[in-house]
mmCIF file of N, CA and C in Angstrom:
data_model
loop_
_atom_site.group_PDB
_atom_site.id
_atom_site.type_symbol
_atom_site.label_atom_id
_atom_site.label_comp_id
_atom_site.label_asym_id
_atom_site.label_seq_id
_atom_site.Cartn_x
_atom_site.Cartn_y
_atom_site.Cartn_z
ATOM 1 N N UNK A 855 -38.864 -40.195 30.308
ATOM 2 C CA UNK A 855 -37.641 -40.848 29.887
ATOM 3 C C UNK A 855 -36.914 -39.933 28.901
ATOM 4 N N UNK A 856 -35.676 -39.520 29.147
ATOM 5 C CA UNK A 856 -34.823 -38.822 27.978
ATOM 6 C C UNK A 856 -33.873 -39.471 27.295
ATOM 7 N N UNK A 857 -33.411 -39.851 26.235
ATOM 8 C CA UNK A 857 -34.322 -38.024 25.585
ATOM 9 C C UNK A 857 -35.554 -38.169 25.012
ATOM 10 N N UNK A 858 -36.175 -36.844 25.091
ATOM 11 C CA UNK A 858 -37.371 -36.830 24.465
ATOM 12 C C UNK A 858 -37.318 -35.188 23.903
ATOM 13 N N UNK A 859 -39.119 -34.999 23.705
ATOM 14 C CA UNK A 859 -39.350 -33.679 23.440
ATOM 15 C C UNK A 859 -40.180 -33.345 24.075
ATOM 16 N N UNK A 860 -40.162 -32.179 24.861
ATOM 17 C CA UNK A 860 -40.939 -31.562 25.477
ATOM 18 C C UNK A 860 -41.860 -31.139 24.733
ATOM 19 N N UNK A 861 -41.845 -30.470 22.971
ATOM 20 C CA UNK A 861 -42.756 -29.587 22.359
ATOM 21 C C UNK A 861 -41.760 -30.374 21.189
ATOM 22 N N UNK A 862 -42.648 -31.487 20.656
ATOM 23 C CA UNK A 862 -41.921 -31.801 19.353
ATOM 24 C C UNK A 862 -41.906 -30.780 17.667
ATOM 25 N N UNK A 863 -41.371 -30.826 16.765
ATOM 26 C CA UNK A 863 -41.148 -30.033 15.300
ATOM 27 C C UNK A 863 -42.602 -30.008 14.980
ATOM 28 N N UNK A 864 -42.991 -28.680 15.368
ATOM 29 C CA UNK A 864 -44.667 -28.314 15.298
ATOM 30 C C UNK A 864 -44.993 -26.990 15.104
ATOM 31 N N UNK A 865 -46.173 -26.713 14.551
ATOM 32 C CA UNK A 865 -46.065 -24.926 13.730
ATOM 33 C C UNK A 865 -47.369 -24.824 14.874
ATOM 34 N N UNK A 866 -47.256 -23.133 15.494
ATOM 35 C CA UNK A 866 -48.181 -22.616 16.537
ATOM 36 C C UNK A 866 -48.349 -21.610 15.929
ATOM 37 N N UNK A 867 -50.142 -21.131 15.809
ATOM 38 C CA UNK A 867 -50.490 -19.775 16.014
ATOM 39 C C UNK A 867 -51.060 -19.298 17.030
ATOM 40 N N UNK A 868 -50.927 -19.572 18.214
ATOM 41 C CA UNK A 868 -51.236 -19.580 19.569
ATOM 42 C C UNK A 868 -50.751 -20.201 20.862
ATOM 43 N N UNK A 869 -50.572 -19.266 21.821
ATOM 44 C CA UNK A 869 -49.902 -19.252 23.018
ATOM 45 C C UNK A 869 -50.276 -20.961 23.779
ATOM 46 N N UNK A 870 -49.429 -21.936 24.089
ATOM 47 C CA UNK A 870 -50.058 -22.871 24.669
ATOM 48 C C UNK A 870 -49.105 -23.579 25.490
ATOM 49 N N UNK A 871 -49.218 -25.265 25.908
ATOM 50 C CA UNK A 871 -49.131 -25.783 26.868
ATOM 51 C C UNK A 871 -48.233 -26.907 26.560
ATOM 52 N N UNK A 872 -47.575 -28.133 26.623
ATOM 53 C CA UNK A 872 -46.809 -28.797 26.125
ATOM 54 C C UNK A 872 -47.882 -30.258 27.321
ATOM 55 N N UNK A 873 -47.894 -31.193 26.917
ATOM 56 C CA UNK A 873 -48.160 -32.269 27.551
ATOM 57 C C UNK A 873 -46.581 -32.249 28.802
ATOM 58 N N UNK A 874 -46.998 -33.180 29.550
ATOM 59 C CA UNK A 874 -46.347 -33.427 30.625
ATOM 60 C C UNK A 874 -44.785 -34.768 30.289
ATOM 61 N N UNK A 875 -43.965 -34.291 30.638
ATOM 62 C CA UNK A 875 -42.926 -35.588 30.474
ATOM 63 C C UNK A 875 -42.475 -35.603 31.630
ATOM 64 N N UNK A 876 -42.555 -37.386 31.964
ATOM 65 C CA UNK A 876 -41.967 -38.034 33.193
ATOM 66 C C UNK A 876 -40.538 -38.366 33.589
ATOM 67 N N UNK A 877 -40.150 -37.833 34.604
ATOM 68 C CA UNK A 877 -38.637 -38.116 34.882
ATOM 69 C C UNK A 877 -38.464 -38.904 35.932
ATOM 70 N N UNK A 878 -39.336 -39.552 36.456
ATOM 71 C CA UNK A 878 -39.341 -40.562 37.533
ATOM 72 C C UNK A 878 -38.130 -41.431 37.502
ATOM 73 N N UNK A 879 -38.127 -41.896 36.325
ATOM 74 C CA UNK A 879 -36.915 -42.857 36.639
ATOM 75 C C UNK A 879 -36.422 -42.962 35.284
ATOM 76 N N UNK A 880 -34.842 -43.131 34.801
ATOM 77 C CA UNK A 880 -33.958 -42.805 36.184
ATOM 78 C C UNK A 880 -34.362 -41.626 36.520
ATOM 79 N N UNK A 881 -33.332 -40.913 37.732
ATOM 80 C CA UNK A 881 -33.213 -39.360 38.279
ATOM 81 C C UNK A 881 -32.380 -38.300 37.368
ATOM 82 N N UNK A 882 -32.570 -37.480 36.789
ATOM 83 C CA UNK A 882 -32.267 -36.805 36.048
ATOM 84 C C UNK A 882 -31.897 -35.557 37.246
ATOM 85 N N UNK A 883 -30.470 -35.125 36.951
ATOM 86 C CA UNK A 883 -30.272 -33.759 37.951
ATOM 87 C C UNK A 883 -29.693 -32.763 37.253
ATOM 88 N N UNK A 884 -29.382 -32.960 36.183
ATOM 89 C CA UNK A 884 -29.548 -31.981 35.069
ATOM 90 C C UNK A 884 -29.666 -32.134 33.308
ATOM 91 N N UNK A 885 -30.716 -31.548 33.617
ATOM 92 C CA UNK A 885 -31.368 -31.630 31.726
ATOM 93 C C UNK A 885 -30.964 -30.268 30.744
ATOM 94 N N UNK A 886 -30.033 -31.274 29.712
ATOM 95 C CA UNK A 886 -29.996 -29.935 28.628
ATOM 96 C C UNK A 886 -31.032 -29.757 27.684
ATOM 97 N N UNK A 887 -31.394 -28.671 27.380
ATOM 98 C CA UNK A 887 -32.510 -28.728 26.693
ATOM 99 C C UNK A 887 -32.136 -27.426 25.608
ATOM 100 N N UNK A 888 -32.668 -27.887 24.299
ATOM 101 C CA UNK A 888 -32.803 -27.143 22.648
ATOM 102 C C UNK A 888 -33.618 -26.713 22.513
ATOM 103 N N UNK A 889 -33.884 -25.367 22.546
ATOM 104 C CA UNK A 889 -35.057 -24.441 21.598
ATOM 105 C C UNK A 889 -34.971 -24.631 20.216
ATOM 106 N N UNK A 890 -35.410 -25.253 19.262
ATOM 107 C CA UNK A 890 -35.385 -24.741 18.036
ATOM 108 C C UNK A 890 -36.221 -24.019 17.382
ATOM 109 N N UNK A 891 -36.083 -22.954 16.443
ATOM 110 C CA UNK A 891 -37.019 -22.171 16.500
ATOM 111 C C UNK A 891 -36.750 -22.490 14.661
ATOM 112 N N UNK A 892 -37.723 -23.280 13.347
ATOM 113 C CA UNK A 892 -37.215 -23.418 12.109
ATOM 114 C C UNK A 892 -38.538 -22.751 11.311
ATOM 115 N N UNK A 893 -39.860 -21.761 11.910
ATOM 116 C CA UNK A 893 -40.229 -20.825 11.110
ATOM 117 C C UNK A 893 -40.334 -19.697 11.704
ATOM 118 N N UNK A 894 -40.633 -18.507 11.452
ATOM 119 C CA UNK A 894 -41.363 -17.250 11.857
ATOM 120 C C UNK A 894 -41.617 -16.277 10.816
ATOM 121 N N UNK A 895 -42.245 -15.814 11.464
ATOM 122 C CA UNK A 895 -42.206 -14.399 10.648
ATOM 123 C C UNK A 895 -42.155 -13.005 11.252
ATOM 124 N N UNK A 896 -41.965 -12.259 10.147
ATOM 125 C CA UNK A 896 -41.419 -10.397 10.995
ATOM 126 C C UNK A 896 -42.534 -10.136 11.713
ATOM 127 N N UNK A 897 -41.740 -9.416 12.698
ATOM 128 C CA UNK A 897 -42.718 -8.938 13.526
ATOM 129 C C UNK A 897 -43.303 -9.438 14.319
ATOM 130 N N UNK A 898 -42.518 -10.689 15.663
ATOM 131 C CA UNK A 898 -43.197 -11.470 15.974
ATOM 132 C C UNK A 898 -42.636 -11.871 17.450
ATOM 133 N N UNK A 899 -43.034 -12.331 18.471
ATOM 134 C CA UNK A 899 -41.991 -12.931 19.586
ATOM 135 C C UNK A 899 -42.439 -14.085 20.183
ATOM 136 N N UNK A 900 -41.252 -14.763 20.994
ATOM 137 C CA UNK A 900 -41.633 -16.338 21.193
ATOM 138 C C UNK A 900 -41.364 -16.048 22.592
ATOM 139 N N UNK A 901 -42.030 -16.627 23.647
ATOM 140 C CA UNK A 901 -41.440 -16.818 25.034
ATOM 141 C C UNK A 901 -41.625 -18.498 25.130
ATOM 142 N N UNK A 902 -40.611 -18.977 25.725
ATOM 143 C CA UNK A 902 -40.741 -20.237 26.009
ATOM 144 C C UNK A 902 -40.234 -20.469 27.261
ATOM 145 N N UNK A 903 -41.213 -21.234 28.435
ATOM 146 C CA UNK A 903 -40.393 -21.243 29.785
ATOM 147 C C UNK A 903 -41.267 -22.969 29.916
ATOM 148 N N UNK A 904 -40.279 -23.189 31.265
ATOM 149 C CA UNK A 904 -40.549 -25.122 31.656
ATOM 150 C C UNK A 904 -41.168 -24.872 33.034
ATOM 151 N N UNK A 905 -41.654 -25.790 32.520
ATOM 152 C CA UNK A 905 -42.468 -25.858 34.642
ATOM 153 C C UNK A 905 -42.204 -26.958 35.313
ATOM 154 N N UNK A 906 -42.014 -27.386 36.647
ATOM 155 C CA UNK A 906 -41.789 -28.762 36.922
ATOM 156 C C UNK A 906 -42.813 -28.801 38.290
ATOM 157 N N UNK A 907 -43.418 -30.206 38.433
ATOM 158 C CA UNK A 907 -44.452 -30.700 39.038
ATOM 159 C C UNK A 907 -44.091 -32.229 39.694
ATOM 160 N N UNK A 908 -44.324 -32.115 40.968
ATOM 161 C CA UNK A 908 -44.225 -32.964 41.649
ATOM 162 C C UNK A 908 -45.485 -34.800 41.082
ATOM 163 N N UNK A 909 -46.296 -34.246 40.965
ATOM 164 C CA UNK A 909 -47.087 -35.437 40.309
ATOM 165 C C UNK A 909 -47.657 -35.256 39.333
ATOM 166 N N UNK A 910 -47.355 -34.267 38.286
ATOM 167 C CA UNK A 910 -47.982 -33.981 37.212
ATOM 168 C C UNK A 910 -49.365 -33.716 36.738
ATOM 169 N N UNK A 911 -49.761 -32.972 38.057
ATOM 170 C CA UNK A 911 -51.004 -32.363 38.073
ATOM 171 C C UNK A 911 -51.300 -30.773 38.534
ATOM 172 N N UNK A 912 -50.314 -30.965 39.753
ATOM 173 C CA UNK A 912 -49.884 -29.597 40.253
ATOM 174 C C UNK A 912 -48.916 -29.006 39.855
ATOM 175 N N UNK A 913 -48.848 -27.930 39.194
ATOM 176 C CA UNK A 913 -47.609 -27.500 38.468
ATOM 177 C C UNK A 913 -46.883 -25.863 39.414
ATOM 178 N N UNK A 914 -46.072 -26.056 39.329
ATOM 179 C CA UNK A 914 -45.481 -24.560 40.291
ATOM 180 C C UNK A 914 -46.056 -23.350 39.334
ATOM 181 N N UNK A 915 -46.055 -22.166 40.270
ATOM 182 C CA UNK A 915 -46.921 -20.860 39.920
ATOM 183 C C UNK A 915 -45.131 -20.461 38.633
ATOM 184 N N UNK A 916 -43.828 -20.442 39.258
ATOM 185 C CA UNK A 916 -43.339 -19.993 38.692
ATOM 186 C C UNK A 916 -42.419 -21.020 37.613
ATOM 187 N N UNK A 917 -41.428 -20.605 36.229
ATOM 188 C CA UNK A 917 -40.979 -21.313 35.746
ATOM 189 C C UNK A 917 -39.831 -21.742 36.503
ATOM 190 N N UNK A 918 -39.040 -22.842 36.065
ATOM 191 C CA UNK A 918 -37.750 -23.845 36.518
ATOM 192 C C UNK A 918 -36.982 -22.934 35.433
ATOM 193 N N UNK A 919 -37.137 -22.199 34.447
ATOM 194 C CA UNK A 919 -36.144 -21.687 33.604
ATOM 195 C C UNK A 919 -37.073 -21.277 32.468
ATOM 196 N N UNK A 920 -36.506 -19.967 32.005
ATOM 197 C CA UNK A 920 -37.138 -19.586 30.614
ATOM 198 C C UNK A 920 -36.065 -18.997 29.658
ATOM 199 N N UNK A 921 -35.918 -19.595 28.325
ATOM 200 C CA UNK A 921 -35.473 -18.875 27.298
ATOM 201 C C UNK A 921 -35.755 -17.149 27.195
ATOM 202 N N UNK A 922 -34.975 -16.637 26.446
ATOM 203 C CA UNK A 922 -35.054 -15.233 26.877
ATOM 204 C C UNK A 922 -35.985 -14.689 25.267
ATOM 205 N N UNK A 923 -36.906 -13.527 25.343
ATOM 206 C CA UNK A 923 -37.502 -13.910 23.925
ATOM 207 C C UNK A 923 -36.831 -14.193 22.551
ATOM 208 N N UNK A 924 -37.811 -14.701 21.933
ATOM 209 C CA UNK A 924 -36.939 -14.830 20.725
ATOM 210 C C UNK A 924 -37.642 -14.497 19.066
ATOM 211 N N UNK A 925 -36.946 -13.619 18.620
ATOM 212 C CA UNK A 925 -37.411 -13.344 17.139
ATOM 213 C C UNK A 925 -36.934 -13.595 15.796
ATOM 214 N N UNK A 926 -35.848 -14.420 16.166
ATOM 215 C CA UNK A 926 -35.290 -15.331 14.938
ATOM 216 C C UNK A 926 -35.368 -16.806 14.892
ATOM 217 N N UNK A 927 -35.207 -17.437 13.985
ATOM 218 C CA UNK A 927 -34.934 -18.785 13.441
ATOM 219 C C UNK A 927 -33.755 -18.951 14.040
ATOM 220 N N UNK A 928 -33.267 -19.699 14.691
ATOM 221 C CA UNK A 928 -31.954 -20.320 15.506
ATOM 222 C C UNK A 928 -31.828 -21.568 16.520
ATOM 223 N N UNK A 929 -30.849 -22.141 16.712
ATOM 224 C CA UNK A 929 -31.096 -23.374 18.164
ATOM 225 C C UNK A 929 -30.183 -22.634 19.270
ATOM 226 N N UNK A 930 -31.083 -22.732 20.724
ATOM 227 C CA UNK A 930 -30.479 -21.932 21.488
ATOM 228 C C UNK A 930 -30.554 -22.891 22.785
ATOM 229 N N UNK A 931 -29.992 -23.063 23.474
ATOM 230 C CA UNK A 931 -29.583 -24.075 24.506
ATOM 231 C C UNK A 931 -29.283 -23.359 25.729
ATOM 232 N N UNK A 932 -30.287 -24.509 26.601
ATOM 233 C CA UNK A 932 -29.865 -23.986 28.003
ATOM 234 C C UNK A 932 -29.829 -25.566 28.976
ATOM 235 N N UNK A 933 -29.427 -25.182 29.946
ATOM 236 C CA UNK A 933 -29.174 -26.205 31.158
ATOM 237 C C UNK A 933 -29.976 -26.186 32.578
ATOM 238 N N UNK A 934 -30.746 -27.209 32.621
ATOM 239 C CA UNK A 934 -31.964 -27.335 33.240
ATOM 240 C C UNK A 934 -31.080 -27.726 34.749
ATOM 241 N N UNK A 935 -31.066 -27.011 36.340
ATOM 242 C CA UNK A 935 -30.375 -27.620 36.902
ATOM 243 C C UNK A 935 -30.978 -28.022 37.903
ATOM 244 N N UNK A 936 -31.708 -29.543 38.252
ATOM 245 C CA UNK A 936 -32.593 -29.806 39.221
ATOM 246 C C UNK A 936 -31.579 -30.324 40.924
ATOM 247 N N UNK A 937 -30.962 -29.937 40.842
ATOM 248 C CA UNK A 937 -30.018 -30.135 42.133
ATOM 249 C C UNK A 937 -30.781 -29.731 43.424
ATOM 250 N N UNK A 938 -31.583 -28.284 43.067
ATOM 251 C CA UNK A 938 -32.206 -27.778 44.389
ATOM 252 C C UNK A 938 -33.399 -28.462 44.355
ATOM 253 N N UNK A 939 -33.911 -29.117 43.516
ATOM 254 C CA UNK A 939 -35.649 -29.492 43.155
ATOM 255 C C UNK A 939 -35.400 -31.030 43.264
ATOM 256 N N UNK A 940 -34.951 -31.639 43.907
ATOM 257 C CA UNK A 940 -35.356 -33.077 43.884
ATOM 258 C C UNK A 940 -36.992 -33.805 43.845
ATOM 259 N N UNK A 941 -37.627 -33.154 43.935
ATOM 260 C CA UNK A 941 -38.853 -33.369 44.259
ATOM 261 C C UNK A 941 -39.432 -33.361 42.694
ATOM 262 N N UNK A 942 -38.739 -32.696 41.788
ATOM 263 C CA UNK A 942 -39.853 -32.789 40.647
ATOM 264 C C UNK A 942 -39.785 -33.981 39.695
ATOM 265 N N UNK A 943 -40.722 -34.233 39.252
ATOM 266 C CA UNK A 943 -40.751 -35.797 38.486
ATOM 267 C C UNK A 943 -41.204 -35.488 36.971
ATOM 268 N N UNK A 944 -41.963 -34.369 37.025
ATOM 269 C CA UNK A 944 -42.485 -34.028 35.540
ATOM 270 C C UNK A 944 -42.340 -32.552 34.869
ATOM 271 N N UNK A 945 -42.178 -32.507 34.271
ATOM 272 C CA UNK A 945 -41.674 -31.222 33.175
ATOM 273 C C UNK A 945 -42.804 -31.075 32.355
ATOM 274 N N UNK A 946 -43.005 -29.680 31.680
ATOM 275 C CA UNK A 946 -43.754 -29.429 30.597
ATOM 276 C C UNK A 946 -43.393 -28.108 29.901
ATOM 277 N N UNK A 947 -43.361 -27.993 28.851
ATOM 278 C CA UNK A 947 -43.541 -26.391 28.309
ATOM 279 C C UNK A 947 -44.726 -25.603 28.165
ATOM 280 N N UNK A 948 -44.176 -24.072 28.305
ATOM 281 C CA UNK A 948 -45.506 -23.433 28.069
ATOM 282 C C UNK A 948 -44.720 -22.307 27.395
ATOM 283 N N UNK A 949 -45.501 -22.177 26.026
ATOM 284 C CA UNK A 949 -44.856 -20.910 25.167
ATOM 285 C C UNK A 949 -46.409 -19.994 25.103
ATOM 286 N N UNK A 950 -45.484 -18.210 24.575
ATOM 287 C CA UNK A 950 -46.311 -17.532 24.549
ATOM 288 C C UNK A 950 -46.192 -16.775 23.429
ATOM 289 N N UNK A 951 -46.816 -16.651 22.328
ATOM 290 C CA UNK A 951 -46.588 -15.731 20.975
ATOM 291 C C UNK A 951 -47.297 -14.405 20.766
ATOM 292 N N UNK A 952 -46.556 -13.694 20.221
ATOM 293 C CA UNK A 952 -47.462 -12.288 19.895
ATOM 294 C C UNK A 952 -46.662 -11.781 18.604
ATOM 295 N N UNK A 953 -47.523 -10.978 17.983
ATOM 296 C CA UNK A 953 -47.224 -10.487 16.543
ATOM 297 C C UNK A 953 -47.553 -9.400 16.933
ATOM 298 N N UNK A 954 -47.140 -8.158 16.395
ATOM 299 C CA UNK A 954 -47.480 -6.456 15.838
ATOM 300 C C UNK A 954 -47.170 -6.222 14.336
ATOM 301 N N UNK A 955 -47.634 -5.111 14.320
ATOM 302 C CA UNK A 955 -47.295 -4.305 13.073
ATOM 303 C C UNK A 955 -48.642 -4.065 12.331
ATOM 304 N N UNK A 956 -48.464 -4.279 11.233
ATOM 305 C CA UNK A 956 -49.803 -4.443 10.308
ATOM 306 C C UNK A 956 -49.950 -5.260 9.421
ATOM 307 N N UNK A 957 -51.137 -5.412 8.755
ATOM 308 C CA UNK A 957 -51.665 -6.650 7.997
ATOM 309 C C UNK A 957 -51.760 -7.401 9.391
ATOM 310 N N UNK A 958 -52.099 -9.194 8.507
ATOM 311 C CA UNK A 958 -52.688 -10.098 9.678
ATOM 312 C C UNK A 958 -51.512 -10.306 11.247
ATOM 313 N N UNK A 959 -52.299 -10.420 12.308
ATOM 314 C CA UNK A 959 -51.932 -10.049 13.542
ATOM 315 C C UNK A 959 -51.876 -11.049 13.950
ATOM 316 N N UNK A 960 -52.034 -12.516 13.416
ATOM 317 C CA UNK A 960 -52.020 -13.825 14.178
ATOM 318 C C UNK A 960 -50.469 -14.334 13.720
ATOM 319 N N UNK A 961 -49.826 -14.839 14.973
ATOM 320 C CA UNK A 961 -48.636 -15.259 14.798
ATOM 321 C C UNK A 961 -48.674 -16.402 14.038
ATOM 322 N N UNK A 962 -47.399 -16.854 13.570
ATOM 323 C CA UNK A 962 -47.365 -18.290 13.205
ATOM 324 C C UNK A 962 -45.053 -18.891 13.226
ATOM 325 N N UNK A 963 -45.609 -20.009 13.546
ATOM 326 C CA UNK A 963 -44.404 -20.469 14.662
ATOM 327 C C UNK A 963 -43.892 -21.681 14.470
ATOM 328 N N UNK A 964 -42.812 -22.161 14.168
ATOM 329 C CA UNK A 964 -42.620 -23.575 13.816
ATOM 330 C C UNK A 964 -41.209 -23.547 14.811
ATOM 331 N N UNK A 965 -41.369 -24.529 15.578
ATOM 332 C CA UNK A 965 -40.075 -24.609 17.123
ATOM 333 C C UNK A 965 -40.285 -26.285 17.682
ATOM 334 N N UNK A 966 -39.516 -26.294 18.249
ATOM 335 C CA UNK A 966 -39.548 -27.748 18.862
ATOM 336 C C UNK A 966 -38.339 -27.492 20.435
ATOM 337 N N UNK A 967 -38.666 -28.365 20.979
ATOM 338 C CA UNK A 967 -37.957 -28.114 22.669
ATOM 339 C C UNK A 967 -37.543 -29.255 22.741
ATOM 340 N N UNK A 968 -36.482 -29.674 23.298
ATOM 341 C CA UNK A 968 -35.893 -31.469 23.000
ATOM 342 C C UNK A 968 -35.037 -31.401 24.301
ATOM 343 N N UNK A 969 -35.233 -32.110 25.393
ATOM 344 C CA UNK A 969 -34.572 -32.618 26.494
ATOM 345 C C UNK A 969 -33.153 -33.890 26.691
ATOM 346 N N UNK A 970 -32.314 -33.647 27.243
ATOM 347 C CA UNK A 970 -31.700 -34.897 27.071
ATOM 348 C C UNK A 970 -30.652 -34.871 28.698
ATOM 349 N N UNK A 971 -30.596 -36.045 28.963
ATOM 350 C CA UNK A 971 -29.619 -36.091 30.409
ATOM 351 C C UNK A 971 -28.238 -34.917 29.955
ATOM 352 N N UNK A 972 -27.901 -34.462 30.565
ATOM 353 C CA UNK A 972 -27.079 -33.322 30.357
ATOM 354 C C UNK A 972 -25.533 -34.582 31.035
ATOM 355 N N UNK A 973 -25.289 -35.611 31.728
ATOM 356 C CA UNK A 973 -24.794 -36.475 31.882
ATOM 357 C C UNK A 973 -23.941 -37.116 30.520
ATOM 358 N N UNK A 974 -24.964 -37.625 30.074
ATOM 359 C CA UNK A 974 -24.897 -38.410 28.584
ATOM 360 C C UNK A 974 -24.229 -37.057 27.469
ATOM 361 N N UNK A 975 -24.353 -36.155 27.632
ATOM 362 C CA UNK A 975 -23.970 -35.146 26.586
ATOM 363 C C UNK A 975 -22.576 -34.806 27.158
ATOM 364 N N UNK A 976 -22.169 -34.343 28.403
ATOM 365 C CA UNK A 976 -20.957 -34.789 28.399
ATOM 366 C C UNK A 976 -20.345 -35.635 28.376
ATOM 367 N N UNK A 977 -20.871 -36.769 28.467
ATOM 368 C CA UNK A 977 -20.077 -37.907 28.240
ATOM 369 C C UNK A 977 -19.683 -38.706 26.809
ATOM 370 N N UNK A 978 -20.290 -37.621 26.011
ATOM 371 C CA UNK A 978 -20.390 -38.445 24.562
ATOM 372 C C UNK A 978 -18.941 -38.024 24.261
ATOM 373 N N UNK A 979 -18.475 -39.048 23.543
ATOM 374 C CA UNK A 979 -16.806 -38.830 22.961
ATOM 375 C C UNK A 979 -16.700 -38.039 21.671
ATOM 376 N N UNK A 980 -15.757 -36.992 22.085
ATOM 377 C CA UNK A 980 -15.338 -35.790 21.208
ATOM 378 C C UNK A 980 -14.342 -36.255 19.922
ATOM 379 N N UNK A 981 -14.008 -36.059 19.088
ATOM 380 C CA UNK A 981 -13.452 -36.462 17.421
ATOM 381 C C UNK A 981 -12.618 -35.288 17.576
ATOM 382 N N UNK A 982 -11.401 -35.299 17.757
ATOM 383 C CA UNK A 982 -10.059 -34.171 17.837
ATOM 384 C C UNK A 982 -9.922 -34.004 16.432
ATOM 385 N N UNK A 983 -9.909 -33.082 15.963
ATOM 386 C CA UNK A 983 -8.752 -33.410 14.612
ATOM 387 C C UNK A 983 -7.648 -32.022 14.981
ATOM 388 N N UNK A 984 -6.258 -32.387 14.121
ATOM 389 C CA UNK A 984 -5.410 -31.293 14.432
ATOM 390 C C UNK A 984 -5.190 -30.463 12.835
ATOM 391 N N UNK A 985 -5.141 -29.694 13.255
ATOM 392 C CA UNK A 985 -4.278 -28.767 11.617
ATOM 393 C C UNK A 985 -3.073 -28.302 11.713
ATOM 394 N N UNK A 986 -2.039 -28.320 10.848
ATOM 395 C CA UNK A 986 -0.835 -28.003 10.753
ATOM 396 C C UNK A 986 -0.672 -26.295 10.473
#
């Protein structure tokens, strides 16, 4: 059900998996979805990509979409477009972290992934103001 979070406001020092979210009903045919990325540190990279699964057990070999890496603190938005995929019912994230340089080598990561009908976001009413 959206909106939700795929990967709710959570700190990672390791590459992992997101639980499964259901889109069964309603039909969702396109999901916008927020990277937020609110810790890191130097020297460090984030991959974050979505997978979608017909019954939420079998998951496809490849992603439905991946953020491109990322090494700053920022919100970065993309548009999930299930038009060709009618078939998928469940979503999940899977991020991947790595650190270099020197001193300690274990990443650490504070991000969250947030889904919402991409429908409802255009449809929300815009506040004009004018300036002279």
């Amino acid at each position: 059900m959206l909106p939700a979070f795929l990967v709710p406001d959570t700190k990672v020092r390791e590459s992992g998996v997101s639980s499964p979210l259901d889109l069964s009903a309603p039909r969702f045919q396109a999901i916008f979805l927020t990277l937020g990325i609110t810790h890191i540190l130097e020297q460090q990279s984030l991959d974050v990509s979505v997978y979608g699964s017909v019954d939420g057990g079998h998951w496809d070999s490849r992603p439905l979409l991946s953020f491109s890496q990322k090494f700053y603190c920022g919100t970065y938005q993309m548009l999930l477009d299930l038009d060709t995929r009618p078939e998928i019912r469940f979503l999940r994230a899977q991020w991947r972290v790595k650190r270099w340089g020197r001193g300690d080598l274990q990443p650490m990561f504070g991000f969250y992934l947030h889904a919402e009908d991409a429908r409802a976001r255009i449809a929300a009413p815009r506040v004009m103001t004018r300036t002279a």
